[in-house]
Each structure stands twice: as structure tokens, then as C-alpha cells.
XYZ file of C-alpha atoms in Angstrom:
201
model
C 40.609 74.841 51.398
C 39.327 76.273 54.676
C 35.855 77.700 55.277
C 35.440 79.743 58.457
C 31.780 79.928 59.478
C 31.187 82.859 61.851
C 28.212 83.399 64.131
C 27.412 87.116 63.975
C 24.279 87.048 66.155
C 23.539 89.931 68.521
C 24.831 88.059 71.568
C 28.313 87.910 70.011
C 28.364 91.708 70.286
C 27.478 91.962 73.967
C 29.985 93.408 76.449
C 31.716 95.527 73.797
C 31.963 92.674 71.274
C 33.914 90.517 73.739
C 32.996 87.163 72.161
C 33.140 88.371 68.566
C 36.579 89.829 69.243
C 37.751 86.573 70.821
C 36.606 84.583 67.770
C 38.235 87.062 65.404
C 41.484 86.730 67.342
C 41.300 82.926 67.273
C 40.694 82.865 63.509
C 43.455 85.394 62.833
C 45.920 83.417 64.953
C 45.022 80.241 63.058
C 45.520 81.903 59.661
C 48.852 83.410 60.694
C 50.044 80.085 62.103
C 49.169 78.291 58.872
C 50.993 81.000 56.901
C 54.173 80.221 58.850
C 54.086 76.654 57.494
C 55.356 76.991 53.951
C 54.313 73.416 53.213
C 50.611 74.315 53.385
C 48.983 75.860 50.320
C 45.881 77.242 52.023
C 43.083 79.403 50.716
C 40.103 80.649 52.680
C 36.451 81.506 52.460
C 34.505 83.307 55.190
C 30.790 82.687 55.771
C 28.709 84.545 58.364
C 25.348 83.509 59.796
C 22.720 85.063 62.017
C 18.921 85.127 61.865
C 16.031 87.569 61.961
C 15.650 90.176 64.690
C 11.956 89.242 64.901
C 10.682 86.363 67.035
C 7.797 86.026 64.563
C 10.111 85.394 61.615
C 11.190 82.088 60.101
C 14.753 81.021 59.397
C 15.943 81.403 55.807
C 18.848 80.190 53.708
C 19.776 83.858 53.301
C 20.514 84.039 57.048
C 24.056 83.088 55.941
C 26.263 85.039 53.544
C 29.592 84.445 51.838
C 31.948 87.398 52.299
C 33.283 88.185 48.835
C 36.467 89.983 47.869
C 35.473 91.563 44.569
C 34.061 88.590 42.649
C 36.132 86.045 44.593
C 34.714 83.827 47.336
C 38.123 82.182 47.945
C 41.173 84.235 48.869
C 44.503 84.304 50.672
C 45.019 84.600 54.412
C 45.536 88.358 54.578
C 42.292 88.991 52.700
C 40.482 86.509 54.956
C 41.701 88.414 58.025
C 40.434 91.681 56.536
C 37.019 90.099 55.923
C 36.904 88.649 59.443
C 37.799 91.984 61.045
C 34.892 93.611 59.202
C 32.220 91.328 60.704
C 29.566 93.070 62.851
C 26.628 91.602 64.761
C 22.891 91.376 64.094
C 19.951 89.044 64.727
C 19.533 85.469 65.953
C 21.413 82.207 65.404
C 20.804 79.909 62.419
C 23.430 77.128 62.501
C 21.789 75.357 59.571
C 22.094 78.280 57.177
C 25.778 78.741 58.003
C 26.622 75.089 57.492
C 24.626 74.893 54.277
C 26.516 77.867 52.836
C 29.813 76.395 54.036
C 29.013 73.099 52.339
C 28.302 74.947 49.094
C 31.696 76.607 49.302
C 33.524 73.336 49.931
C 31.704 71.853 46.947
C 33.881 74.264 44.961
C 37.130 73.149 46.607
C 40.214 72.594 44.485
C 40.702 69.032 43.217
C 42.773 67.152 45.758
C 42.533 69.835 48.435
C 41.685 68.909 51.997
C 38.261 70.329 52.849
C 38.230 72.039 56.235
C 35.231 73.599 57.993
C 35.672 75.646 61.171
C 32.438 76.673 62.898
C 32.544 79.500 65.472
C 29.577 80.365 67.699
C 28.687 81.711 71.141
C 25.528 79.726 71.778
C 22.666 77.482 70.775
C 20.694 77.809 67.514
C 17.456 79.804 67.705
C 16.439 79.479 64.039
C 16.586 76.892 61.288
C 15.483 77.118 57.682
C 11.689 77.172 57.481
C 11.287 77.141 61.272
C 10.291 80.047 63.483
C 12.406 81.470 66.280
C 12.486 79.300 69.363
C 14.747 79.084 72.396
C 12.983 76.356 74.373
C 14.917 73.114 74.749
C 12.582 71.446 72.236
C 12.974 74.230 69.665
C 16.754 74.378 70.038
C 17.033 70.616 69.592
C 14.949 70.887 66.392
C 17.125 73.704 65.045
C 20.288 71.768 65.850
C 18.990 68.600 64.221
C 18.442 70.629 61.050
C 22.116 71.680 61.206
C 23.177 68.068 61.788
C 21.182 67.142 58.677
C 23.191 69.631 56.614
C 26.378 67.853 57.638
C 24.936 64.399 56.994
C 23.682 65.358 53.533
C 26.321 67.897 52.541
C 29.849 67.941 51.183
C 32.205 65.413 52.745
C 34.785 67.316 54.761
C 38.305 66.212 55.669
C 38.281 68.132 58.958
C 35.434 69.700 60.941
C 36.112 71.788 64.039
C 33.828 73.812 66.303
C 34.791 76.695 68.584
C 32.311 77.608 71.310
C 32.897 81.039 72.861
C 31.448 82.237 76.143
C 29.486 81.147 79.179
C 26.999 78.988 77.254
C 29.731 76.367 76.886
C 30.558 76.108 80.590
C 27.736 73.591 81.102
C 28.867 70.031 80.426
C 27.015 67.567 78.218
C 28.011 64.982 75.650
C 24.997 65.053 73.330
C 22.089 67.463 72.959
C 20.547 69.496 75.806
C 23.538 71.865 76.275
C 25.539 74.141 73.988
C 28.513 71.774 74.291
C 26.300 68.835 73.443
C 24.942 70.526 70.330
C 28.454 71.138 69.007
C 29.303 67.532 69.797
C 26.291 66.459 67.728
C 27.684 68.402 64.762
C 31.099 66.806 65.219
C 29.572 63.328 65.529
C 27.752 63.783 62.222
C 30.976 64.844 60.488
C 32.956 62.003 62.096
C 30.396 59.490 60.858
C 31.324 60.617 57.326
C 35.022 60.097 57.971
C 36.097 63.594 59.019
C 38.660 64.393 61.659
C 36.732 66.404 64.260
C 37.106 68.352 67.467
C 35.531 71.176 69.390
C 36.911 73.725 71.804
C 35.245 75.970 74.345
């Protein structure tokens, strides 16, 4: 059971949706590749996350949404691709809300299914639940720690992967302080719970 968690913040739509398009292509390629393996019985859920357009606003749990197909929040690969292709951009970046919603979905995984979370973003978090917008290094670290907490306290996943799209991930760093480091922090939290992890930029 695979949950794809998509950043749909405004920056993903810059340069004619270059980064959003790249993430959509990556997710579609993954789904099609899995479909070619008849030994995998996969189903999908797609979660999007963003944040307010206002710097005076606070992050909310509703910054993330499950993309439904009728009444279904789990569906086959072709429906997942349709949902992914319909994503458009708005607002800031609330990692925590996306991961919380993804955890809720994996809490409804099929008995015995491997629980897979794939997190796609183009940059650092600028919101977290109950915290105001902030893009200073201190604020970003606080927002990311809130996301790490969701992994530590949430559903145990079998596999947790991050995909970082764009120039924010060119700067190296193993923990904190850079976009790469923040994704590594998420992976470290999942690995500490026994998940297979990895991130790609």
C-alpha cells in the first residue's frame, strides 16, 4: 500500500510548473514500473500538502488533503496517475501536515501489506501545525522537527523514501541546516523505527 505525498506549494509551479511536472513524471514512471511486475499487488493513495498564502497565518492539519476518487481514498495505479496529473500549486510548505495525513492513510493499510510512504518536495518547510510561517534557519528547523515527530509517533512504515526536486537540494548536508539535511532527518526517523529508507535529489 503506497502513499504518495506531494508538495503542491507555489514554488513547485515556478518556471511553467517545471518541478511539479518533474515530480509527476517520477511518480507516474514509478507506478507504471510497478504495474509491469505482476507479482506486486499495489494500491495507491495520493496526499497533497501546502500551506497558507499569508505570512501571518499558522500551519493547520488541513494544509494536507487526501485526493479521493469518488468515496475511495485507495485506488489502482491508473486512477492514481489521473489524480497526480490533476495537482496544481498554491501556498507554502507544511511537511508535518502531509506526513500526518499520510500516516493516517497507512493506518488503514490492508492486513499484511507493506506500508510505503514516498514524500516529494522542492524545498524546506515554511509551516508546521500551530506554528506561523517562517523561513529563517531557526524556523525551518522547528517546522522540520515537527515533521520528524510525525514519523516518530506515527504509523510504522515498511519503506520511506524522499524525492527532493530542484536547486534547493544542490547544497550538501547530512543533517539539518540544508534541504538535503532535512530530508535525511525524516529518513533517519523512519529508519530508527525499522523502515527501509532513501532519498533522491
